[in-house]
Short mmCIF file of C-alpha atoms (C1' of nucleotides) in Angstrom, two decimals:
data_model
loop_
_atom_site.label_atom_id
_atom_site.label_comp_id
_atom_site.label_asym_id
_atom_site.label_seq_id
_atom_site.Cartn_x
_atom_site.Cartn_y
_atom_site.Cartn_z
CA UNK A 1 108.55 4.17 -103.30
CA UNK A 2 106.99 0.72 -103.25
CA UNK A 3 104.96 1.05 -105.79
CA UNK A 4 103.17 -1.93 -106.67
CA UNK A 5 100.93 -3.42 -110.17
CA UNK A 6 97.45 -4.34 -107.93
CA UNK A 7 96.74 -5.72 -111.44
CA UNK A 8 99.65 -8.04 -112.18
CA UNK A 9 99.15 -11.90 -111.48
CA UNK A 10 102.27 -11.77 -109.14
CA UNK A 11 100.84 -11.82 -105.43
CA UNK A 12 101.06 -8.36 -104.23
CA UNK A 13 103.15 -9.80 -101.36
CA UNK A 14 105.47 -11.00 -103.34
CA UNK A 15 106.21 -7.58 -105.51
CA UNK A 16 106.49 -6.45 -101.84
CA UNK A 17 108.96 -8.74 -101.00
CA UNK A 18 111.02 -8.04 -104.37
CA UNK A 19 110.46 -4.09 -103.98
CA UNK A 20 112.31 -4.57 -100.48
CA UNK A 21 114.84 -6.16 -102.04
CA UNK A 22 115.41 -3.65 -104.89
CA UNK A 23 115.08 -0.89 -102.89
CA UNK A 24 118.10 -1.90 -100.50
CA UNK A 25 120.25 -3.07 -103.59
CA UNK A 26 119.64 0.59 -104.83
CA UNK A 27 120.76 2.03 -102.16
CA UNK A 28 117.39 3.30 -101.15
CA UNK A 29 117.18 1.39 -97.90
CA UNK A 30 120.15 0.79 -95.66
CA UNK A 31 120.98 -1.12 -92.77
CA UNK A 32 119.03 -0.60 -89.94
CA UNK A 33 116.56 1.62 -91.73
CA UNK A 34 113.51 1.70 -90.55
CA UNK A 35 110.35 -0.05 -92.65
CA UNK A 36 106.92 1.97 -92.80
CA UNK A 37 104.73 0.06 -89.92
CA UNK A 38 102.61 -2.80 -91.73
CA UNK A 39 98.84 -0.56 -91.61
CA UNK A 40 100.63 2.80 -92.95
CA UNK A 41 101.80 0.62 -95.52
CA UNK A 42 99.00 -1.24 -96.38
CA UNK A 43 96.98 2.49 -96.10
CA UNK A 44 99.42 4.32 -98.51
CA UNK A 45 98.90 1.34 -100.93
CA UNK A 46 95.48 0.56 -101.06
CA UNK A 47 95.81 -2.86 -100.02
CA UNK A 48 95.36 -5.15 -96.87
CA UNK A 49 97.17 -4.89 -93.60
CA UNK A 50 97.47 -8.93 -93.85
CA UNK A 51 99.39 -8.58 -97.16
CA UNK A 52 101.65 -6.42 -95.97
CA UNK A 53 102.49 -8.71 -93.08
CA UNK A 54 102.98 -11.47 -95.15
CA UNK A 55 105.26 -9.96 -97.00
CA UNK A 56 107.44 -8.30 -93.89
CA UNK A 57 107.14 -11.86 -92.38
CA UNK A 58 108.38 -13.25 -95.86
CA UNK A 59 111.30 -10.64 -95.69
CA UNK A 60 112.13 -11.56 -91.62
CA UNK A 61 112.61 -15.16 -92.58
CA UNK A 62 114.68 -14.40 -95.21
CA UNK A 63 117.07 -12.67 -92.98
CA UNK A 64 116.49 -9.38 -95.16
CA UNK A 65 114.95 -7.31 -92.30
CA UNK A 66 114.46 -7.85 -88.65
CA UNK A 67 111.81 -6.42 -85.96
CA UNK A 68 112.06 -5.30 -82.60
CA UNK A 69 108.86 -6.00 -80.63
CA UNK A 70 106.51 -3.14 -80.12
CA UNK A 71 109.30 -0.80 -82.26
CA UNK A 72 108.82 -2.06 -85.55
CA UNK A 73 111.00 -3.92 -89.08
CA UNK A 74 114.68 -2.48 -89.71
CA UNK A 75 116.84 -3.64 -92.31
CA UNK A 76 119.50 -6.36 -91.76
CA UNK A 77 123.14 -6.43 -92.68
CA UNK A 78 122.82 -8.11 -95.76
CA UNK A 79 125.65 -9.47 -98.19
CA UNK A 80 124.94 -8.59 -101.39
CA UNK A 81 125.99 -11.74 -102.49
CA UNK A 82 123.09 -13.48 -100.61
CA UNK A 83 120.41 -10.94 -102.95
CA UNK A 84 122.54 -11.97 -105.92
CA UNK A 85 122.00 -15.68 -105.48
CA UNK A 86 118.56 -15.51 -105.41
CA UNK A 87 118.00 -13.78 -108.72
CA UNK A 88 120.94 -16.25 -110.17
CA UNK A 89 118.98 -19.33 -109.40
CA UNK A 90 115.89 -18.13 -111.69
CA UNK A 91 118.45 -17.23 -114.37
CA UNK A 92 120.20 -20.41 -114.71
CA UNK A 93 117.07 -21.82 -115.03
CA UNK A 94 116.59 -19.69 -117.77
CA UNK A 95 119.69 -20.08 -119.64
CA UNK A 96 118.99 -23.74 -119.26
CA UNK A 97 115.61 -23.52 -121.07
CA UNK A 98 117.01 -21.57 -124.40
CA UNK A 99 119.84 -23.86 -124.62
CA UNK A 100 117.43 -26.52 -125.39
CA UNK A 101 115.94 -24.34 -127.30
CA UNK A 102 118.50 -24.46 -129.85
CA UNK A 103 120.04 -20.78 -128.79
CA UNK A 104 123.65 -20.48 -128.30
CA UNK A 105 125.27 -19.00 -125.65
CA UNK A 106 126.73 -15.86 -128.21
CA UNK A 107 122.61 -15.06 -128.64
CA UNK A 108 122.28 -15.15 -124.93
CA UNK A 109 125.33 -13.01 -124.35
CA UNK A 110 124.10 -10.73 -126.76
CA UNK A 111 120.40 -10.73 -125.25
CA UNK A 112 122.54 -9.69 -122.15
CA UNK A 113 123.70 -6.36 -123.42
CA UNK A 114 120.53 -5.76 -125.56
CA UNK A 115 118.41 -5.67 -121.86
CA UNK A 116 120.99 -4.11 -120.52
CA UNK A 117 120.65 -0.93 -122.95
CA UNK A 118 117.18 -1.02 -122.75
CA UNK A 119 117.12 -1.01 -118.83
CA UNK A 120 119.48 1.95 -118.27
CA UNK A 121 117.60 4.29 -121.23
CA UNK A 122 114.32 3.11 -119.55
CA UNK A 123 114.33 1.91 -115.80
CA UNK B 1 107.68 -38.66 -121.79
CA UNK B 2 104.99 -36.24 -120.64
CA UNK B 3 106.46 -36.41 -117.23
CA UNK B 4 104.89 -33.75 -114.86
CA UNK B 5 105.18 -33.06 -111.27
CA UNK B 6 102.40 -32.96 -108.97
CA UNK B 7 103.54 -31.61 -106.12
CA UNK B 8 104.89 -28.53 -107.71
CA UNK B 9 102.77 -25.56 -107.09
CA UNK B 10 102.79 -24.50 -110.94
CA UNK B 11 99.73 -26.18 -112.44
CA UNK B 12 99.75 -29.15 -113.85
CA UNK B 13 98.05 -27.85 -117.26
CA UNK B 14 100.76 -25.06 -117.29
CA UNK B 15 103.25 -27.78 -117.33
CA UNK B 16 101.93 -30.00 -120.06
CA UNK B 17 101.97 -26.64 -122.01
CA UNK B 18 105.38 -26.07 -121.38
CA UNK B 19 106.39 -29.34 -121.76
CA UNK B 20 104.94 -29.68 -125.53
CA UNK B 21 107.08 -27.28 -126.55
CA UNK B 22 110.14 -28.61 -124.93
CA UNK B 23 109.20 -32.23 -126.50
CA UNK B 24 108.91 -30.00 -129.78
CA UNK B 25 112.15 -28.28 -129.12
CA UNK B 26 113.87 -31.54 -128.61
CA UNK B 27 112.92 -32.74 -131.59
CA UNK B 28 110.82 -35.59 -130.41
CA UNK B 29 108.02 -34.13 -131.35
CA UNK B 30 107.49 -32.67 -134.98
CA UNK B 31 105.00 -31.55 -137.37
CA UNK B 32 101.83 -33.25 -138.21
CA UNK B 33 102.79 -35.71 -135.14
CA UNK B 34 99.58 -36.96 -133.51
CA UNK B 35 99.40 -35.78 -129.88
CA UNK B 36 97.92 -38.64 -127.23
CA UNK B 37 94.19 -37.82 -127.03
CA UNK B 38 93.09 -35.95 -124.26
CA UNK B 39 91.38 -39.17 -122.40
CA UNK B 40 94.95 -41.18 -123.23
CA UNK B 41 97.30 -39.13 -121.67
CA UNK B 42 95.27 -38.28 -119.23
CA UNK B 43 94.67 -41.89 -117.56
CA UNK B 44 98.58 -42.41 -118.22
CA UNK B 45 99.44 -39.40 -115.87
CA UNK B 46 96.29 -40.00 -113.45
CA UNK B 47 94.87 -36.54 -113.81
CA UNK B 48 91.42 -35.43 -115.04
CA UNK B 49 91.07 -35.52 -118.86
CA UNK B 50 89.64 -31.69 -118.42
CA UNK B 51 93.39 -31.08 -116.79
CA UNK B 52 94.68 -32.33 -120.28
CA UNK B 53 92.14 -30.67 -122.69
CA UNK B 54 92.93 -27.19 -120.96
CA UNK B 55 96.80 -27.91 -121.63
CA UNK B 56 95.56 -29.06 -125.12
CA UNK B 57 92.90 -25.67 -125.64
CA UNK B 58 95.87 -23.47 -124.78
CA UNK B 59 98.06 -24.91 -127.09
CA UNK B 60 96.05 -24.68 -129.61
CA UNK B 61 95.31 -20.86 -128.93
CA UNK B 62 98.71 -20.43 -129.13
CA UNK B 63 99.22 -22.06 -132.61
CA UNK B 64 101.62 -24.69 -131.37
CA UNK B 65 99.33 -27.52 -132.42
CA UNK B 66 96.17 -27.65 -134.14
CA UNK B 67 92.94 -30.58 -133.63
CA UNK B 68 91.02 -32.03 -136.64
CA UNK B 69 87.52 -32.94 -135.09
CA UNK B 70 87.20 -36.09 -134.24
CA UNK B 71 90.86 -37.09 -135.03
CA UNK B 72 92.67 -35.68 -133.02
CA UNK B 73 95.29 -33.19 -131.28
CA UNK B 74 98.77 -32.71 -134.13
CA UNK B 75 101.82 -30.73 -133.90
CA UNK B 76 101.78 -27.44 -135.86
CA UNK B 77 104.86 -26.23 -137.92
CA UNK B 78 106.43 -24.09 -135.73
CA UNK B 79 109.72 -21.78 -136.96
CA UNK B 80 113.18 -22.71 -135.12
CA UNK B 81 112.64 -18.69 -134.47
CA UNK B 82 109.38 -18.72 -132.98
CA UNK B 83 110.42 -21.76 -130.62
CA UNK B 84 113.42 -19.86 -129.43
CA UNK B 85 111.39 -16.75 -128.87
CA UNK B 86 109.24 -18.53 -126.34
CA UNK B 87 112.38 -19.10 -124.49
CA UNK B 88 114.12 -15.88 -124.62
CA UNK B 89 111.06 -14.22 -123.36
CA UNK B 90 111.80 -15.85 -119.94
CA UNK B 91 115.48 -15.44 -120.69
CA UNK B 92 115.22 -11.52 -120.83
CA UNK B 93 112.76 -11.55 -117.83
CA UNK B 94 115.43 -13.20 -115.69
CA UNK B 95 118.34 -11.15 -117.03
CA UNK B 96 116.20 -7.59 -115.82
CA UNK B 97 115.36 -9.29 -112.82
CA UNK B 98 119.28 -9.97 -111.62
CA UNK B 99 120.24 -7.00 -113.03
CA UNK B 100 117.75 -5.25 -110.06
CA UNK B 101 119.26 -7.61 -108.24
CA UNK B 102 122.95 -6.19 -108.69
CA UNK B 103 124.48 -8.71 -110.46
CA UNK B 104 126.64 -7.57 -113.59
CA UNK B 105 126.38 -8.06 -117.18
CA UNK B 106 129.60 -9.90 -116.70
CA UNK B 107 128.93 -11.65 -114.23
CA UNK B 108 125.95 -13.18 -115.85
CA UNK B 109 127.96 -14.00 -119.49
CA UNK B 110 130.43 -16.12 -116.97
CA UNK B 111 127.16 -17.41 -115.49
CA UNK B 112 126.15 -18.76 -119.29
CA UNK B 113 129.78 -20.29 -119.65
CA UNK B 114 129.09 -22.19 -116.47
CA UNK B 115 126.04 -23.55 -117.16
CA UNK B 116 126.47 -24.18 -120.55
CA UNK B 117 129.48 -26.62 -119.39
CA UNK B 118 127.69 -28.06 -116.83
CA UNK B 119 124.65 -29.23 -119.14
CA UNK B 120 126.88 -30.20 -121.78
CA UNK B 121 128.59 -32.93 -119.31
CA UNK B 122 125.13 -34.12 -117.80
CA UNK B 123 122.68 -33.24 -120.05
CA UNK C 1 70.99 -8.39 -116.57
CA UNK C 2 72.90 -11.45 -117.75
CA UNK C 3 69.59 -13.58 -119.14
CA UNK C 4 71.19 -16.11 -121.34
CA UNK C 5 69.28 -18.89 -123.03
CA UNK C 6 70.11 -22.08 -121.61
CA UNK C 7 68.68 -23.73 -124.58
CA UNK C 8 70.51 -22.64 -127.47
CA UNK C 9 73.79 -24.24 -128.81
CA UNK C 10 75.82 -21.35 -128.12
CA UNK C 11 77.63 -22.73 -125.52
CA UNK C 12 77.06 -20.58 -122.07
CA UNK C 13 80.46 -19.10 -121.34
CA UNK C 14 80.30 -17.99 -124.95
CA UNK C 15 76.83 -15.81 -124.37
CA UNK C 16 78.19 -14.50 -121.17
CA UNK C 17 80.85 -13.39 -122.76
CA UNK C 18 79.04 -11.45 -125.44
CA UNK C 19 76.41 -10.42 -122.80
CA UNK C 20 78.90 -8.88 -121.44
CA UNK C 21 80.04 -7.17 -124.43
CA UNK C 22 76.80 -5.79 -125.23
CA UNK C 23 76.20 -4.55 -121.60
CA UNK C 24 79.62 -2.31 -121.98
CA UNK C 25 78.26 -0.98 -125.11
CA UNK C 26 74.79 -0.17 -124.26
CA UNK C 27 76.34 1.73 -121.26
CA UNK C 28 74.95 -0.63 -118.29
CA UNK C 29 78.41 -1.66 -117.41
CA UNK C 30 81.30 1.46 -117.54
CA UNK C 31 84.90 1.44 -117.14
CA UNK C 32 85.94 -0.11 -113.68
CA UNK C 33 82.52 -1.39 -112.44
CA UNK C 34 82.80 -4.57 -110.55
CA UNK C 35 80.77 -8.00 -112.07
CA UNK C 36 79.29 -9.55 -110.11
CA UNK C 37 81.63 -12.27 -108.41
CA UNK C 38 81.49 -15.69 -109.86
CA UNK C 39 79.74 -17.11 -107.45
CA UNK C 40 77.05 -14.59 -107.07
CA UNK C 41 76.78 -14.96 -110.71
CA UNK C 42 76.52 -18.64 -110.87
CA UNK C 43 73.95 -18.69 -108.13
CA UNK C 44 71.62 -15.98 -109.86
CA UNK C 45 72.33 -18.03 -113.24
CA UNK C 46 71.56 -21.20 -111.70
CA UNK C 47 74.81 -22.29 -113.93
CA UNK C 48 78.08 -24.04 -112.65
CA UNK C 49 80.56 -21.54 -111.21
CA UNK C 50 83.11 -23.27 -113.49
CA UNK C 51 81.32 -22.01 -116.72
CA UNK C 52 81.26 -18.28 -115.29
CA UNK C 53 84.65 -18.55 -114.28
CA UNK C 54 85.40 -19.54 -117.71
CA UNK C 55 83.39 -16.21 -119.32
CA UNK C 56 85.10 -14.12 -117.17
CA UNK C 57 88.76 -15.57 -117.77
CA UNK C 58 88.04 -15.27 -121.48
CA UNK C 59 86.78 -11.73 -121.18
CA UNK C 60 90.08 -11.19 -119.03
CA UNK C 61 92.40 -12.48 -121.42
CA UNK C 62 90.90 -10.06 -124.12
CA UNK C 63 91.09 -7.19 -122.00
CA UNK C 64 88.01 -6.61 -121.56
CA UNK C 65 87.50 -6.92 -117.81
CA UNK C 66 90.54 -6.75 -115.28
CA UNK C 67 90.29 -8.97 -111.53
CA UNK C 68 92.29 -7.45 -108.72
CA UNK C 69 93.36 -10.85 -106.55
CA UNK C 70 91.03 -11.41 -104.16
CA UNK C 71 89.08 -8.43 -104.89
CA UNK C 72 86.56 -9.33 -107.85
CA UNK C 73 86.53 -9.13 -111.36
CA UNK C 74 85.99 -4.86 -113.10
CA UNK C 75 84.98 -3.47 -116.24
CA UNK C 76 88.35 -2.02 -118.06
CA UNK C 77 88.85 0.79 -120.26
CA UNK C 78 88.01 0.01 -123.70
CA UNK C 79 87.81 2.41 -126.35
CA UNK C 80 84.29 2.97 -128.58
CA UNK C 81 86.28 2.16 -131.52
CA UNK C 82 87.67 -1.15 -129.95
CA UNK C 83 84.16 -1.73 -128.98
CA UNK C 84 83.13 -1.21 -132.68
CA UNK C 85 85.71 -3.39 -133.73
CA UNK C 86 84.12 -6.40 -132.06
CA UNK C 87 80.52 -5.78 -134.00
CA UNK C 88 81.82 -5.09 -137.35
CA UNK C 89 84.08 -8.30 -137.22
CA UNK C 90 80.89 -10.27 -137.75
CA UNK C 91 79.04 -7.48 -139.86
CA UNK C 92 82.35 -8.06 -142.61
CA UNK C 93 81.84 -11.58 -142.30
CA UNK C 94 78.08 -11.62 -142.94
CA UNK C 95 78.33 -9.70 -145.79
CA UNK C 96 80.64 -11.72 -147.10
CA UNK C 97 78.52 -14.70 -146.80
CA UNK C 98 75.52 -12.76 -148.24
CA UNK C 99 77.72 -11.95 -151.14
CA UNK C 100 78.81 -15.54 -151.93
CA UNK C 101 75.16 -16.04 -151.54
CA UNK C 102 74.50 -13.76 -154.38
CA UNK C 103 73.16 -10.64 -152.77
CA UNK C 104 74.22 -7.40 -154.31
CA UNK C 105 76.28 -4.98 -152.10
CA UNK C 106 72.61 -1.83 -153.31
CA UNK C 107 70.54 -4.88 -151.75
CA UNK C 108 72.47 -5.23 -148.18
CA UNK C 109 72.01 -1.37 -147.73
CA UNK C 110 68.60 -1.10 -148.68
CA UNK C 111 68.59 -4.07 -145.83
CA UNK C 112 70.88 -1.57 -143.39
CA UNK C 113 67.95 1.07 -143.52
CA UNK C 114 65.25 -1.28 -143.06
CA UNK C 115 66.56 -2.83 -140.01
CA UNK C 116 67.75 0.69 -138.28
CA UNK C 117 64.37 1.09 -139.46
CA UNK C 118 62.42 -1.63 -137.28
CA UNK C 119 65.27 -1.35 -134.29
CA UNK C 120 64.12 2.46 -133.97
CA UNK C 121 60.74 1.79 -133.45
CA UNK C 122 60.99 -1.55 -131.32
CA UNK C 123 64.18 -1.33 -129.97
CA UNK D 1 85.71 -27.95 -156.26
CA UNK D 2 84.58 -29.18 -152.87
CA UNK D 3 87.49 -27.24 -151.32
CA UNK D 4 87.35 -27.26 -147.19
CA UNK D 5 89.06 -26.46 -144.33
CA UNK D 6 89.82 -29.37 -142.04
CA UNK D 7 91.34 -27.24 -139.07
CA UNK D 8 88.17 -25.12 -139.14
CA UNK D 9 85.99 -25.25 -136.28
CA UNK D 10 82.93 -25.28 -138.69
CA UNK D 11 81.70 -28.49 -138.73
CA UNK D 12 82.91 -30.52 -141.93
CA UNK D 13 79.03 -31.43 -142.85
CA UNK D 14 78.51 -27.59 -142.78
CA UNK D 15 81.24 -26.26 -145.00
CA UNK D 16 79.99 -29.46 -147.47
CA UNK D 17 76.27 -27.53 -147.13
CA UNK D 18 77.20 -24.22 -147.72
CA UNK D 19 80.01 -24.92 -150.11
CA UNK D 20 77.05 -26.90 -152.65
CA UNK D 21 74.92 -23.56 -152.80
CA UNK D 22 77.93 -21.54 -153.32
CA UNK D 23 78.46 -23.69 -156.43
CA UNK D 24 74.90 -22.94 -157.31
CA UNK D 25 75.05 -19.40 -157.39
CA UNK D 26 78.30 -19.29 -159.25
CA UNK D 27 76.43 -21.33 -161.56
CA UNK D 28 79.16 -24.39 -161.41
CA UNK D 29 76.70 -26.67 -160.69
CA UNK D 30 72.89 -26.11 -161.98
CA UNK D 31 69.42 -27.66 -162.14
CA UNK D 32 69.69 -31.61 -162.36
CA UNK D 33 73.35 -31.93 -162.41
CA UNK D 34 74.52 -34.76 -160.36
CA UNK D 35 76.63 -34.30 -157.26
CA UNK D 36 79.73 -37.30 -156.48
CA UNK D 37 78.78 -39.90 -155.31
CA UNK D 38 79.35 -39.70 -150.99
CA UNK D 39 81.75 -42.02 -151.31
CA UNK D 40 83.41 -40.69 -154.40
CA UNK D 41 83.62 -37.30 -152.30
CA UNK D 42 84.39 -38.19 -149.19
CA UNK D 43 87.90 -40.44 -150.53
CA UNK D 44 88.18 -37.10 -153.09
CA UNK D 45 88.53 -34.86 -149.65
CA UNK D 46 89.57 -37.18 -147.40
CA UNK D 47 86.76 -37.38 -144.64
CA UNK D 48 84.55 -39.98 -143.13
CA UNK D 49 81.64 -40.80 -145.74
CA UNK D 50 78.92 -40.18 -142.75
CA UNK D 51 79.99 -36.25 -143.02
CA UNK D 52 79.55 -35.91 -146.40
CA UNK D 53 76.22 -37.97 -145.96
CA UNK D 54 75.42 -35.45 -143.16
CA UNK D 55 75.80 -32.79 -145.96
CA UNK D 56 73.46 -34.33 -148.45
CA UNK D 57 70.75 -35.30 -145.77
CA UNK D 58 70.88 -31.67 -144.98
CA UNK D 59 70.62 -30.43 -148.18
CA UNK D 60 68.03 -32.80 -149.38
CA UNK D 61 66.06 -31.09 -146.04
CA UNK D 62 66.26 -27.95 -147.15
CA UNK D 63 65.03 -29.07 -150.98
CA UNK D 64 68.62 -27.53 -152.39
CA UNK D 65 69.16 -30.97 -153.98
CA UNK D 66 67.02 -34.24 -154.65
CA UNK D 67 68.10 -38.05 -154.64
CA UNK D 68 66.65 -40.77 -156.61
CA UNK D 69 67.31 -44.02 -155.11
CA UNK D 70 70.12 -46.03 -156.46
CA UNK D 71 71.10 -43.20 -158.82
CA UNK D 72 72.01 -40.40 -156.85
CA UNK D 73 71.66 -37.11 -155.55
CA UNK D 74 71.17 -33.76 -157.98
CA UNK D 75 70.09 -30.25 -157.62
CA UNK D 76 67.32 -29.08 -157.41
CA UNK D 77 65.79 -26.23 -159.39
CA UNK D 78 65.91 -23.43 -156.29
CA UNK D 79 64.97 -19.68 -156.61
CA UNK D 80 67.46 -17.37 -155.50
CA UNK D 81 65.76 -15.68 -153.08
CA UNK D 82 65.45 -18.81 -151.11
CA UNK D 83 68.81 -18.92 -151.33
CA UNK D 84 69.47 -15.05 -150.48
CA UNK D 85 66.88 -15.38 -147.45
CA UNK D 86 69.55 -17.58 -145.42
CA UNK D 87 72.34 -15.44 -145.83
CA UNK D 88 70.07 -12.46 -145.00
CA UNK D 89 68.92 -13.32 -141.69
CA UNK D 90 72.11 -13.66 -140.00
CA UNK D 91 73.42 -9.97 -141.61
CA UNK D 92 70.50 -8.34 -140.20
CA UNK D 93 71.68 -9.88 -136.97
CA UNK D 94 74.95 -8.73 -137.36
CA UNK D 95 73.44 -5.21 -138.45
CA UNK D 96 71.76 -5.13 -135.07
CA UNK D 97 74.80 -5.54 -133.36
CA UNK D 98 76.74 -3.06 -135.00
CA UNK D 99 74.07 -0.46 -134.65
CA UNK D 100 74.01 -1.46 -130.76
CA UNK D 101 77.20 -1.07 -130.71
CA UNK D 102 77.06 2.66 -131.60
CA UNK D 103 77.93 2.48 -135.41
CA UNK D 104 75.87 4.58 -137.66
CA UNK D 105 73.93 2.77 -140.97
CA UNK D 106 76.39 5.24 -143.15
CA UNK D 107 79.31 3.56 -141.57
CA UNK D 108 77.96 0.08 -142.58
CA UNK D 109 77.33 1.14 -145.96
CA UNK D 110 80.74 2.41 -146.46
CA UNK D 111 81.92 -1.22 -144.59
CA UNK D 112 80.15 -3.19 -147.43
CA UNK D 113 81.91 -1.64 -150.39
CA UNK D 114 85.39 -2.12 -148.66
CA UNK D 115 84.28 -5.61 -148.10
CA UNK D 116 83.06 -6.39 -151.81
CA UNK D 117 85.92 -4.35 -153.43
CA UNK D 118 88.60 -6.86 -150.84
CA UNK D 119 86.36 -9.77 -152.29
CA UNK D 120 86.64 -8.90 -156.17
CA UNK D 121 90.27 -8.79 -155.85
CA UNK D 122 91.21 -11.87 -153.68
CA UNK D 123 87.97 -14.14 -154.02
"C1'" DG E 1 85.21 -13.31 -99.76
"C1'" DT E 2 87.56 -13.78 -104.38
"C1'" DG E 3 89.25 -16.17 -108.31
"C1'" DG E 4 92.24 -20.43 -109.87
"C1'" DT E 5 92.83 -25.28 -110.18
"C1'" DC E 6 91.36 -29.79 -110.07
"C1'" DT E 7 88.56 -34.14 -109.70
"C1'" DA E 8 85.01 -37.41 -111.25
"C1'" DG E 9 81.97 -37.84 -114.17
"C1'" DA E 10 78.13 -36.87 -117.77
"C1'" DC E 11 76.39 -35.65 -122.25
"C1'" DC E 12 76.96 -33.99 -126.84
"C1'" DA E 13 78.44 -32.97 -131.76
"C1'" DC E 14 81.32 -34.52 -135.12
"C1'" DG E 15 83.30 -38.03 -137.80
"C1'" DG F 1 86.92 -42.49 -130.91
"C1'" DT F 2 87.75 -37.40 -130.49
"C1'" DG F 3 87.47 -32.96 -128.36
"C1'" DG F 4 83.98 -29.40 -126.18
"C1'" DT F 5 80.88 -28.20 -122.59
"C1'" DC F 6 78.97 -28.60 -118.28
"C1'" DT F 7 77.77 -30.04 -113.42
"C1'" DA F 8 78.71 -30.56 -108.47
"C1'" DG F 9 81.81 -30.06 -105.61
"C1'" DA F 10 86.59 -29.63 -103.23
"C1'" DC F 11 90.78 -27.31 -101.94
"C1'" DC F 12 93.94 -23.56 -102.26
"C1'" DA F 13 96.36 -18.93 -102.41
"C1'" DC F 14 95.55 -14.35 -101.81
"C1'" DG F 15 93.70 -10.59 -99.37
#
DNA sequence: GTGGTCTAGACCACG
DNA sequence: GTGGTCTAGACCACG
């Protein structure tokens, strides 16, 4: 389920962090679901029980799970619109760059759909 | 014009790369255009010269620009399509990424409109 | 195991780098054993840590070793062909040389015995 | 004649040395014929006159070419196997290395003729 | 502990 | 003057 790339330059806390995030969005994790304890984690992957924490402590701050003392993390009530606007900022940014790159927004469009196809034959 | 930001967590050498090719995209600069040596533009930002020359080694690697010993760092020719494709790799990234993220194809050609206007007003 | 020749021209990162290589191929090193760590290495070396670093970044970006973050740097899977590859890339361009140099093609394999020749009995 | 690469990262001096015996061989230039002056040559290719006087100090060193003072600098008369002997020892390096690297003399052999039938055509 | 980045500076080959 | 290599060391993120 959170299957992670130990090999990828993205901090491992970070794919964590985005997994979480995924995995709610697809339905996969619901409100007030119950997160695997940080060291059964951190066992089943392979990595450290201070990464995982990180990453739960990441995801607590962000509002995107909560923990109850001694019980363990849950997820929160989350809008969707608060996941969107995360993704959103990193993608303006992007449009922003291949505009001044000299590609119009018809390419970009098109780009759209093209990743689009490609995601749903191979996800 | 090599303006970089030092408090920003993403390398400093990483940004001189990137901005190169923005200068390039932007037209200011072009082929065969003499780059600042590495001991120049490194006492006009105030970072190590060995800051610069890694920006400058990874360039080159890369093709965008190309030394002659002993003269110097120069812009290589560089296809309007191979510029572009620099951006849209980050373009696609960030489309997959809020499509996890739930956001819909739609939504994210309105998203283009939007900032398309916006830079075109305060560019 | 990594005796390089601080003497020679070839710059140091450059013979760790092949050093490397060779160990892979002769079998010392397989697929997923961990390098020593950069420091270790520098230490034993009695070289900067900066100039292994830069080996094993170069021997990362050719895929020849892998580095799990925080972890250490590993040997990766590479193929005997790919392997072969990286010899015969200088063998083409030696012969070429020797042919400019006016050496005939019956010469350089009369050459090839005599040297498997020699390396058979003092290898 | 003197045709070099500027963006190579052999030094200019060196292409100027090994370019002269080239000549040689192909019998352009032959006993006593007079090289350009190093001024002539280095406006002709556009390079500092101390590389090109690099070159001729070089080969004057390694008796490929003579200079009479005031008059100039001419070659030499030069066996070809003193010629063939340089281009020799670095291919039975690069023999060595292949054979290290697990590929058989036959192999080589077979690498050679690809090598000088690629050469005949596009020299 | 591990690699990644950076500084301040030196020395060198090449031109 | 120009880039390439290297040292000696620091600080940092990640694990």
């Amino acid at each position: 389920m959170f299957d992670i790339d130990l090999q990828s330059r993205v901090p491992i806390y970070e794919q964590l962090y985005k997994k979480t995030i995924e995995l709610i969005i697809k339905g996969v994790l619901s409100e007030n679901d119950q997160l695997p304890s940080v060291r059964a984690l951190a066992k089943e992957l392979g990595v450290n029980p201070n990464t995982v924490a990180k990453a739960y402590q990441e995801l607590e701050r962000s509002k995107v799970i909560y923990s109850l003392s001694g019980r363990g993390s849950f997820i929160s009530r989350i809008s969707d619109m608060e996941i969107k606007e995360y993704a959103l900022i990193d993608f303006d940014e992007s449009v922003r760059e291949a505009l001044k790159a000299g590609v119009t927004p018809d390419e970009l469009k098109n780009r759209i759909d093209a990743v689009t196809e490609k995601e749903r034959s191979a996800p």
